[in-house]
């Protein structure tokens, strides 16, 4: 959807309605995560939620009855109601709507919010909930029965620790591009002048390790405080297992792949090296805003198994790495990237990167975006003869026609020329080993030509229709409009 239609930071239903915006942040629980995060969803609350509040079945029966609406958009504490493990509570800023899957509690005294959050994420709350909620259904009724004691003399210390924990967890959450407050990739943010990706990664790893250890120490200190308050020194220890600390340490595979994803975002103009944050996700696109590293002009980036285009995704990525870290360390940086994502024996770094873009990138992208990808892969089929990425926010009704004439037809011509060249070679005297290699390559190329011929007809059919998409309908509905053209994300 268009980012400009999302209402962030509204304090009340009245303000939200007055804004005229359609989408608003929505708490839906999510995976085990403490202190901050799981901010991934928006809900249609246009005109004070008119459509939701009046949603009926075909017989006219009202199916939706939002509860406690006067508490919408308030600051509070949320958690995942249904879980297979421990309770994990998170601070919620103003501006969120909630439901039973991601309930929110609101302390009578707003100054107690950090005290309450600290207690809910302590060992003591789980000890009590084993009795109050033995089925791990952490509903508001069970949470409201927790025996919370307010000790004024240590409240300030608890507030300071909890504030630190929220800050650490928010920094971690915002280090990944699915966060609404993502600014730049951690390999750039924490590079500290490094001219190699390896050194930048090392600096990021040191930072993440310190954050992890600090959060763990703070959680153990909070456990110690609450254990002392309740006099349970003989029953509980303050220790926190590493697996229960919910910020992420650095990981070379994940972080290099996310760096590649960030680079693709810069190629499409979603992000920019000129300034931090989300640059384009709807509205009027201005390519002249990108100075340091130019966004792709037409928003169509081909991915092929060989270098048929001078500006394909591999060449664009290599140019991105050179722009960010400089030409002198380019070879070293590409080696580091290739080793991180995995390379075959006798494979060059560029070949490993090309193979990842061809076979792995889109799988990773659809996983990160929970099968709601923002980049769409147009692909001709199992031979992977023709592949091109687009960014849904830059799609328009002319995109398919341009993809067909400027990319697919050009690739067909180039592959046809290569087939002709190989046939000429085969007609001359060549060694048997070489001939077998050419025969194998010819078989592959002819299959690709056949696949592209069929794809061309299908693409022409869709291009002539001039299909429009409505981002408010979401990825799932819009994706079906291009059945047979796009990679499967089911």
Coordinates of C-alpha atoms in Angstrom, one line a residue:
X1 CA 0.0 0.0 0.0
X2 CA 1.0 3.6 -0.4
X3 CA 3.0 4.6 2.8
X4 CA 1.4 8.1 2.5
X5 CA -2.0 6.5 3.4
X6 CA -0.8 5.2 6.8
X7 CA -1.5 7.2 9.9
X8 CA 1.3 7.1 12.4
X9 CA 1.3 8.6 15.8
X10 CA -2.3 9.6 16.2
X11 CA -3.4 10.0 19.9
X12 CA -7.2 9.3 19.6
X13 CA -10.0 8.1 17.4
X14 CA -11.0 11.7 16.8
X15 CA -7.6 12.7 15.5
X16 CA -7.5 9.6 13.3
X17 CA -10.9 10.2 11.8
X18 CA -10.1 13.9 11.2
X19 CA -7.0 13.0 9.3
X20 CA -9.0 11.2 6.5
X21 CA -6.3 8.5 6.4
X22 CA -7.3 4.9 5.8
X23 CA -4.6 2.6 7.4
X24 CA -3.4 2.6 11.0
X25 CA -0.9 0.5 13.0
X26 CA -2.4 -2.6 14.5
X27 CA -1.2 -4.9 17.3
X28 CA -1.7 -8.6 16.4
X29 CA 0.6 -10.3 18.9
X30 CA 3.2 -12.1 16.9
X31 CA 6.3 -14.2 17.8
X32 CA 8.1 -14.3 21.2
X33 CA 9.7 -10.9 21.6
X34 CA 10.1 -8.7 24.6
X35 CA 10.3 -5.0 25.2
X36 CA 9.7 -3.6 21.7
X37 CA 8.8 -4.9 18.2
X38 CA 6.4 -7.0 16.2
X39 CA 5.0 -3.8 14.7
X40 CA 4.1 -5.3 11.3
X41 CA 0.4 -4.8 10.6
X42 CA -2.0 -2.0 9.6
X43 CA -5.8 -2.1 9.6
X44 CA -8.4 -0.2 7.7
X45 CA -9.8 2.3 10.2
X46 CA -11.0 4.9 7.7
X47 CA -13.8 7.1 9.0
X48 CA -13.4 5.7 12.6
X49 CA -13.5 2.1 11.3
X50 CA -16.8 2.4 9.5
X51 CA -16.3 -0.7 7.3
X52 CA -15.1 -2.9 10.1
X53 CA -17.8 -1.8 12.5
X54 CA -20.4 -2.4 9.9
X55 CA -19.1 -5.7 8.4
X56 CA -22.0 -8.0 7.9
X57 CA -22.6 -11.4 6.3
X58 CA -24.9 -12.0 3.3
X59 CA -27.9 -12.2 5.7
X60 CA -27.2 -8.8 7.2
X61 CA -25.9 -10.1 10.5
X62 CA -23.2 -7.9 12.1
X63 CA -19.9 -9.9 12.2
X64 CA -17.5 -7.4 13.7
X65 CA -17.9 -5.8 17.2
X66 CA -14.7 -4.0 18.1
X67 CA -14.3 -3.6 21.9
X68 CA -12.9 -0.8 24.1
X69 CA -12.5 1.5 21.2
X70 CA -12.0 4.5 23.4
X71 CA -8.7 3.0 24.4
X72 CA -7.5 2.8 20.8
X73 CA -4.4 4.8 20.0
X74 CA -3.2 5.1 23.6
X75 CA 0.2 4.3 24.9
X76 CA 0.3 0.9 26.7
X77 CA 1.8 -2.6 27.0
X78 CA 1.0 -5.4 24.5
X79 CA 1.7 -9.1 24.4
X80 CA 0.9 -12.2 22.4
X81 CA -2.2 -13.8 23.9
X82 CA -1.6 -17.3 22.5
X83 CA 1.8 -18.7 22.6
X84 CA 3.7 -22.0 23.0
X85 CA 6.2 -20.5 25.5
X86 CA 6.6 -17.7 28.0
X87 CA 4.9 -14.4 28.1
X88 CA 6.6 -11.7 26.2
X89 CA 5.4 -8.1 26.7
X90 CA 6.2 -5.0 24.6
X91 CA 5.9 -1.3 25.0
X92 CA 3.4 0.2 22.6
X93 CA 3.6 3.8 21.5
X94 CA 0.6 5.9 20.9
X95 CA -1.2 5.3 17.6
X96 CA -2.1 1.6 17.7
X97 CA -5.4 -0.3 17.4
X98 CA -5.6 -3.7 19.1
X99 CA -7.6 -6.9 19.3
X100 CA -7.7 -10.1 21.4
X101 CA -4.6 -11.6 19.7
X102 CA -2.6 -8.6 20.6
X103 CA -4.3 -7.1 23.6
X104 CA -3.0 -4.0 25.4
X105 CA -3.1 -3.1 29.0
X106 CA -3.2 0.5 30.3
X107 CA -1.9 1.2 33.9
X108 CA -4.2 3.5 35.9
X109 CA -1.2 5.7 36.5
X110 CA 0.7 6.1 33.2
X111 CA 3.9 6.6 35.2
X112 CA 3.7 2.9 36.2
X113 CA 4.0 1.6 32.6
X114 CA 7.7 0.7 33.0
X115 CA 7.2 -0.9 36.4
X116 CA 4.4 -3.0 34.9
X117 CA 6.4 -3.9 31.8
X118 CA 9.4 -4.9 33.8
X119 CA 7.3 -7.2 36.0
X120 CA 5.5 -8.8 33.1
X121 CA 8.9 -9.7 31.5
X122 CA 10.3 -11.0 34.7
X123 CA 10.5 -14.6 35.9
X124 CA 7.9 -13.9 38.6
X125 CA 5.1 -13.2 36.2
X126 CA 5.6 -16.6 34.5
X127 CA 5.6 -18.3 37.9
X128 CA 2.3 -16.8 38.6
X129 CA 0.9 -17.4 35.2
X130 CA 1.6 -21.1 35.4
X131 CA -1.2 -21.1 37.9
X132 CA -3.4 -18.4 36.5
X133 CA -3.0 -19.4 32.8
X134 CA -1.8 -23.1 32.7
X135 CA -2.9 -23.5 29.1
X136 CA -0.6 -20.6 28.0
X137 CA -3.7 -18.5 27.0
X138 CA -2.5 -15.1 28.3
X139 CA -5.8 -13.3 28.1
X140 CA -6.4 -10.0 29.8
X141 CA -8.3 -11.7 32.6
X142 CA -5.3 -13.7 33.6
X143 CA -2.9 -10.8 33.3
X144 CA -5.1 -8.6 35.4
X145 CA -4.9 -11.1 38.3
X146 CA -1.1 -10.9 38.6
X147 CA 0.1 -9.8 42.1
X148 CA 2.0 -6.7 41.3
X149 CA 3.6 -4.8 44.2
X150 CA 4.7 -1.2 43.9
X151 CA 7.9 -0.5 45.9
X152 CA 8.5 3.3 45.5
X153 CA 12.1 3.2 46.6
X154 CA 13.2 1.0 43.6
X155 CA 10.7 2.3 41.0
X156 CA 13.2 4.7 39.5
X157 CA 15.8 2.0 39.1
X158 CA 13.2 -0.3 37.4
X159 CA 12.1 2.6 35.1
X160 CA 15.7 3.2 34.0
X161 CA 16.4 -0.5 33.3
X162 CA 13.1 -0.9 31.4
X163 CA 13.7 2.2 29.3
X164 CA 17.2 0.9 28.4
X165 CA 15.6 -2.4 27.4
X166 CA 13.0 -0.7 25.2
X167 CA 15.7 1.4 23.5
X168 CA 18.0 -1.6 22.9
X169 CA 15.1 -3.7 21.5
X170 CA 13.9 -0.8 19.3
X171 CA 17.4 -0.3 17.9
X172 CA 17.5 -4.0 17.1
X173 CA 14.0 -4.0 15.5
X174 CA 14.9 -0.9 13.4
X175 CA 18.0 -2.6 12.1
X176 CA 16.0 -4.6 9.6
X177 CA 14.1 -3.3 6.6
X178 CA 10.7 -4.7 7.7
X179 CA 10.6 -2.0 10.4
X180 CA 8.7 1.2 9.6
X181 CA 11.6 3.1 11.2
X182 CA 14.4 1.4 9.3
X183 CA 16.9 4.0 8.2
X184 CA 19.9 2.2 6.7
X185 CA 21.5 -1.2 6.7
X186 CA 23.7 -2.0 9.8
X187 CA 26.7 -2.7 7.6
X188 CA 26.5 1.0 6.7
X189 CA 25.3 2.4 10.0
X190 CA 28.0 0.8 12.1
X191 CA 30.8 0.6 9.5
X192 CA 32.8 3.4 11.3
X193 CA 34.8 4.3 8.2
X194 CA 35.5 0.7 7.1
X195 CA 36.3 0.2 3.4
X196 CA 35.7 -3.5 3.5
X197 CA 32.4 -5.3 4.2
X198 CA 34.3 -7.8 6.4
X199 CA 35.4 -5.0 8.7
X200 CA 32.0 -3.3 8.6
X201 CA 30.4 -6.6 9.6
X202 CA 32.9 -7.0 12.4
X203 CA 32.0 -3.6 13.8
X204 CA 28.3 -4.4 13.5
X205 CA 28.9 -7.7 15.2
X206 CA 30.7 -6.0 18.1
X207 CA 27.8 -3.6 18.6
X208 CA 25.1 -6.3 18.4
X209 CA 27.0 -8.4 20.9
X210 CA 27.3 -5.5 23.4
X211 CA 23.6 -4.8 23.0
X212 CA 22.7 -8.4 23.6
X213 CA 24.9 -8.7 26.7
X214 CA 23.5 -5.4 28.1
X215 CA 19.9 -6.5 27.6
X216 CA 20.6 -9.8 29.2
X217 CA 22.3 -8.2 32.2
X218 CA 19.4 -5.7 32.6
X219 CA 16.9 -8.5 32.5
X220 CA 18.8 -10.4 35.2
X221 CA 19.0 -7.3 37.3
X222 CA 15.2 -6.8 37.0
X223 CA 14.7 -10.4 38.0
X224 CA 16.9 -9.9 41.0
X225 CA 14.9 -6.8 42.1
X226 CA 11.5 -8.5 41.8
X227 CA 12.8 -11.6 43.5
X228 CA 13.9 -9.5 46.4
X229 CA 10.6 -7.6 46.6
X230 CA 8.7 -10.8 46.8
X231 CA 11.2 -12.6 49.1
X232 CA 11.7 -15.5 46.8
X233 CA 15.4 -15.7 46.9
X234 CA 15.2 -19.4 47.9
X235 CA 12.8 -20.3 45.1
X236 CA 14.1 -18.4 42.0
X237 CA 17.4 -17.4 40.5
X238 CA 17.7 -14.2 38.4
X239 CA 19.5 -16.0 35.5
X240 CA 18.3 -15.5 32.0
X241 CA 19.0 -18.0 29.3
X242 CA 20.5 -16.7 26.1
X243 CA 17.6 -18.1 24.1
X244 CA 15.2 -15.9 26.1
X245 CA 17.0 -12.7 25.1
X246 CA 15.0 -11.4 22.1
X247 CA 17.5 -9.2 20.3
X248 CA 19.6 -10.6 17.5
X249 CA 23.3 -11.1 17.4
X250 CA 25.1 -10.6 14.0
X251 CA 24.9 -13.4 11.6
X252 CA 27.1 -13.3 8.4
X253 CA 24.7 -15.2 6.2
X254 CA 21.5 -13.3 7.2
X255 CA 23.3 -9.9 7.3
X256 CA 25.0 -10.2 3.9
X257 CA 21.7 -11.3 2.4
X258 CA 19.9 -8.4 4.0
X259 CA 22.6 -6.1 2.6
X260 CA 21.9 -7.5 -0.8
X261 CA 18.2 -6.8 -0.2
X262 CA 19.0 -3.2 0.8
X263 CA 21.0 -2.8 -2.4
X264 CA 18.0 -4.0 -4.4
X265 CA 15.9 -1.4 -2.5
X266 CA 18.4 1.3 -3.6
X267 CA 18.3 0.1 -7.2
X268 CA 14.5 0.6 -7.2
X269 CA 14.6 3.9 -5.3
X270 CA 12.9 2.5 -2.1
X271 CA 16.0 3.5 -0.3
X272 CA 18.8 5.9 -1.1
X273 CA 22.4 6.5 -0.2
X274 CA 21.7 10.2 -0.2
X275 CA 19.5 10.2 2.9
X276 CA 18.2 7.7 5.5
X277 CA 14.9 6.0 5.8
X278 CA 12.2 5.0 3.4
X279 CA 12.5 7.3 0.4
X280 CA 9.8 6.0 -2.0
X281 CA 6.8 3.8 -1.3
X282 CA 4.1 5.5 -3.3
X283 CA 3.3 8.9 -4.7
X284 CA 5.2 10.7 -7.4
X285 CA 8.6 9.2 -8.3
X286 CA 11.5 11.5 -9.0
X287 CA 14.6 9.8 -10.3
X288 CA 16.6 13.1 -10.0
X289 CA 16.5 12.8 -6.2
X290 CA 19.1 10.0 -6.3
X291 CA 22.6 11.4 -6.7
X292 CA 25.2 9.1 -5.1
X293 CA 23.7 5.9 -6.5
X294 CA 21.1 6.3 -9.3
X295 CA 17.8 4.4 -9.0
X296 CA 16.9 2.3 -12.0
X297 CA 15.3 4.4 -14.6
X298 CA 12.4 2.2 -15.7
X299 CA 12.0 0.1 -12.5
X300 CA 12.6 -3.2 -14.4
X301 CA 15.7 -5.1 -13.5
X302 CA 16.6 -8.3 -15.4
X303 CA 18.0 -11.5 -13.8
X304 CA 19.6 -14.0 -16.2
X305 CA 22.0 -16.9 -15.9
X306 CA 24.6 -15.1 -18.1
X307 CA 25.5 -11.5 -18.6
X308 CA 23.2 -10.6 -21.4
X309 CA 22.4 -7.1 -20.2
X310 CA 25.0 -4.5 -19.2
X311 CA 22.7 -3.2 -16.5
X312 CA 21.3 -6.5 -15.1
X313 CA 20.9 -7.0 -11.4
X314 CA 24.5 -8.4 -10.9
X315 CA 26.2 -5.5 -12.6
X316 CA 24.0 -3.1 -10.7
X317 CA 24.8 -4.8 -7.4
X318 CA 28.6 -4.8 -8.1
X319 CA 28.3 -1.1 -8.9
X320 CA 26.4 -0.5 -5.6
X321 CA 29.2 -2.3 -3.6
X322 CA 31.8 -0.2 -5.5
X323 CA 29.9 3.0 -4.8
X324 CA 29.5 2.3 -1.1
X325 CA 32.9 0.8 -0.2
X326 CA 35.1 2.1 -3.0
X327 CA 36.8 0.5 -6.1
X328 CA 40.0 -0.4 -4.3
X329 CA 38.4 -3.1 -2.2
X330 CA 35.7 -4.3 -4.6
X331 CA 37.3 -7.7 -5.3
X332 CA 37.8 -8.3 -1.6
X333 CA 34.2 -7.3 -0.8
X334 CA 32.7 -9.5 -3.6
X335 CA 34.7 -12.4 -2.2
X336 CA 33.3 -11.9 1.3
X337 CA 29.8 -11.6 0.0
X338 CA 30.1 -14.8 -2.1
X339 CA 31.6 -16.8 0.8
X340 CA 28.8 -15.6 3.1
X341 CA 25.9 -16.6 0.7
X342 CA 27.6 -19.8 -0.3
X343 CA 29.7 -20.6 -3.4
X344 CA 30.4 -23.7 -5.4
X345 CA 33.8 -25.1 -6.2
X346 CA 35.7 -23.2 -8.9
X347 CA 32.9 -20.5 -8.9
X348 CA 33.9 -16.9 -9.2
X349 CA 32.4 -14.4 -6.7
X350 CA 30.4 -12.8 -9.5
X351 CA 29.0 -16.2 -10.5
X352 CA 28.0 -17.0 -7.0
X353 CA 26.2 -13.7 -6.6
X354 CA 24.5 -14.3 -10.0
X355 CA 23.4 -17.8 -8.9
X356 CA 22.0 -16.4 -5.6
X357 CA 20.0 -13.7 -7.5
X358 CA 18.7 -16.4 -9.9
X359 CA 17.8 -19.1 -7.3
X360 CA 17.8 -17.7 -3.8
X361 CA 17.0 -14.1 -3.6
X362 CA 13.3 -14.2 -4.3
X363 CA 12.8 -17.1 -1.9
X364 CA 14.4 -15.1 0.9
X365 CA 12.5 -12.0 0.0
X366 CA 9.1 -13.7 0.1
X367 CA 10.0 -15.3 3.4
X368 CA 11.1 -12.0 5.0
X369 CA 7.9 -10.3 3.8
X370 CA 5.7 -13.3 4.8
X371 CA 4.6 -14.1 1.3
X372 CA 3.6 -10.5 0.6
X373 CA 6.6 -9.4 -1.5
X374 CA 7.2 -5.8 -2.4
X375 CA 9.5 -6.8 -5.3
X376 CA 7.8 -9.1 -7.8
X377 CA 9.7 -11.6 -9.9
X378 CA 8.4 -12.1 -13.5
X379 CA 9.7 -15.4 -14.7
X380 CA 9.2 -17.5 -17.9
X381 CA 9.2 -20.9 -16.1
X382 CA 11.3 -23.8 -14.9
X383 CA 14.2 -23.1 -17.4
X384 CA 14.5 -19.6 -15.9
X385 CA 15.2 -18.2 -19.3
X386 CA 13.8 -14.8 -18.6
X387 CA 13.5 -13.2 -15.2
X388 CA 12.9 -9.6 -14.2
X389 CA 12.2 -7.9 -10.9
X390 CA 9.9 -4.9 -10.4
X391 CA 9.0 -2.8 -7.4
X392 CA 5.2 -2.8 -6.9
X393 CA 5.2 0.9 -6.0
X394 CA 6.7 1.8 -9.3
X395 CA 4.5 -0.5 -11.4
X396 CA 2.2 1.2 -13.9
X397 CA 0.0 -0.1 -16.8
X398 CA 2.9 0.3 -19.3
X399 CA 5.4 -1.8 -17.3
X400 CA 4.6 -5.1 -19.0
X401 CA 4.8 -3.7 -22.5
X402 CA 8.2 -2.2 -21.7
X403 CA 9.4 -5.4 -20.1
X404 CA 8.4 -7.3 -23.2
X405 CA 9.9 -5.0 -25.9
X406 CA 13.0 -3.7 -24.1
X407 CA 14.0 -6.9 -22.2
X408 CA 12.3 -10.1 -23.3
X409 CA 12.7 -9.4 -27.0
X410 CA 16.2 -8.3 -26.6
X411 CA 17.1 -11.5 -24.6
X412 CA 15.4 -13.7 -27.3
X413 CA 17.5 -12.0 -29.9
X414 CA 20.7 -12.4 -27.9
X415 CA 20.1 -16.1 -27.1
X416 CA 19.1 -16.7 -30.8
X417 CA 22.5 -15.2 -31.9
X418 CA 24.3 -17.4 -29.4
X419 CA 22.5 -20.5 -30.8
X420 CA 23.5 -19.5 -34.3
X421 CA 27.1 -19.0 -33.2
X422 CA 27.2 -22.4 -31.5
X423 CA 25.7 -24.1 -34.6
X424 CA 28.4 -22.6 -36.8
X425 CA 31.0 -23.9 -34.4
X426 CA 29.5 -27.3 -34.4
X427 CA 29.7 -27.4 -38.2
X428 CA 33.4 -26.9 -38.0
X429 CA 36.0 -29.4 -36.8
X430 CA 36.2 -29.3 -33.0
X431 CA 37.4 -31.8 -30.3
X432 CA 34.9 -34.3 -29.0
X433 CA 34.9 -32.9 -25.5
X434 CA 34.2 -29.4 -26.7
X435 CA 31.5 -30.7 -29.0
X436 CA 29.7 -32.4 -26.2
X437 CA 29.9 -29.3 -24.1
X438 CA 28.4 -27.2 -27.0
X439 CA 25.7 -29.8 -27.6
X440 CA 24.6 -29.6 -23.9
X441 CA 24.6 -25.8 -24.0
X442 CA 22.7 -25.8 -27.3
X443 CA 20.0 -28.0 -25.8
X444 CA 19.7 -25.7 -22.8
X445 CA 19.5 -22.5 -25.0
X446 CA 16.9 -24.1 -27.4
X447 CA 14.7 -25.0 -24.4
X448 CA 15.1 -21.5 -23.1
X449 CA 14.1 -20.0 -26.5
X450 CA 11.0 -22.3 -26.6
X451 CA 10.1 -21.2 -23.1
X452 CA 10.6 -17.5 -23.9
X453 CA 8.5 -17.8 -27.0
X454 CA 5.5 -19.1 -25.0
X455 CA 6.1 -16.4 -22.3
X456 CA 6.2 -13.7 -24.9
X457 CA 2.7 -14.6 -26.1
X458 CA 1.4 -14.6 -22.5
X459 CA 3.2 -11.3 -21.7
X460 CA 1.7 -9.7 -24.8
X461 CA -1.8 -10.8 -23.8
X462 CA -1.4 -9.1 -20.3
X463 CA 0.4 -6.1 -21.7
X464 CA -2.4 -5.3 -24.1
X465 CA -4.9 -5.3 -21.2
X466 CA -3.0 -2.4 -19.5
X467 CA -3.6 -3.8 -16.0
X468 CA -3.8 -1.4 -13.1
X469 CA -3.2 -2.4 -9.5
X470 CA -4.6 -0.9 -6.4
X471 CA -2.1 -1.1 -3.5
X472 CA -4.9 -0.9 -1.0
X473 CA -6.0 -4.3 -2.2
X474 CA -2.8 -5.8 -0.9
X475 CA -0.2 -8.1 -2.5
X476 CA -2.3 -11.3 -2.5
X477 CA -5.2 -9.9 -4.6
X478 CA -3.0 -7.9 -7.0
X479 CA -0.6 -10.9 -7.5
X480 CA -3.5 -12.9 -9.0
X481 CA -3.9 -10.4 -11.7
X482 CA -0.7 -11.7 -13.3
X483 CA -1.3 -15.4 -13.1
X484 CA 1.3 -17.3 -15.1
X485 CA 3.7 -14.4 -15.3
X486 CA 5.0 -14.3 -11.7
X487 CA 7.0 -16.7 -9.5
X488 CA 4.9 -18.8 -7.2
X489 CA 4.7 -17.5 -3.6
X490 CA 2.2 -19.9 -2.2

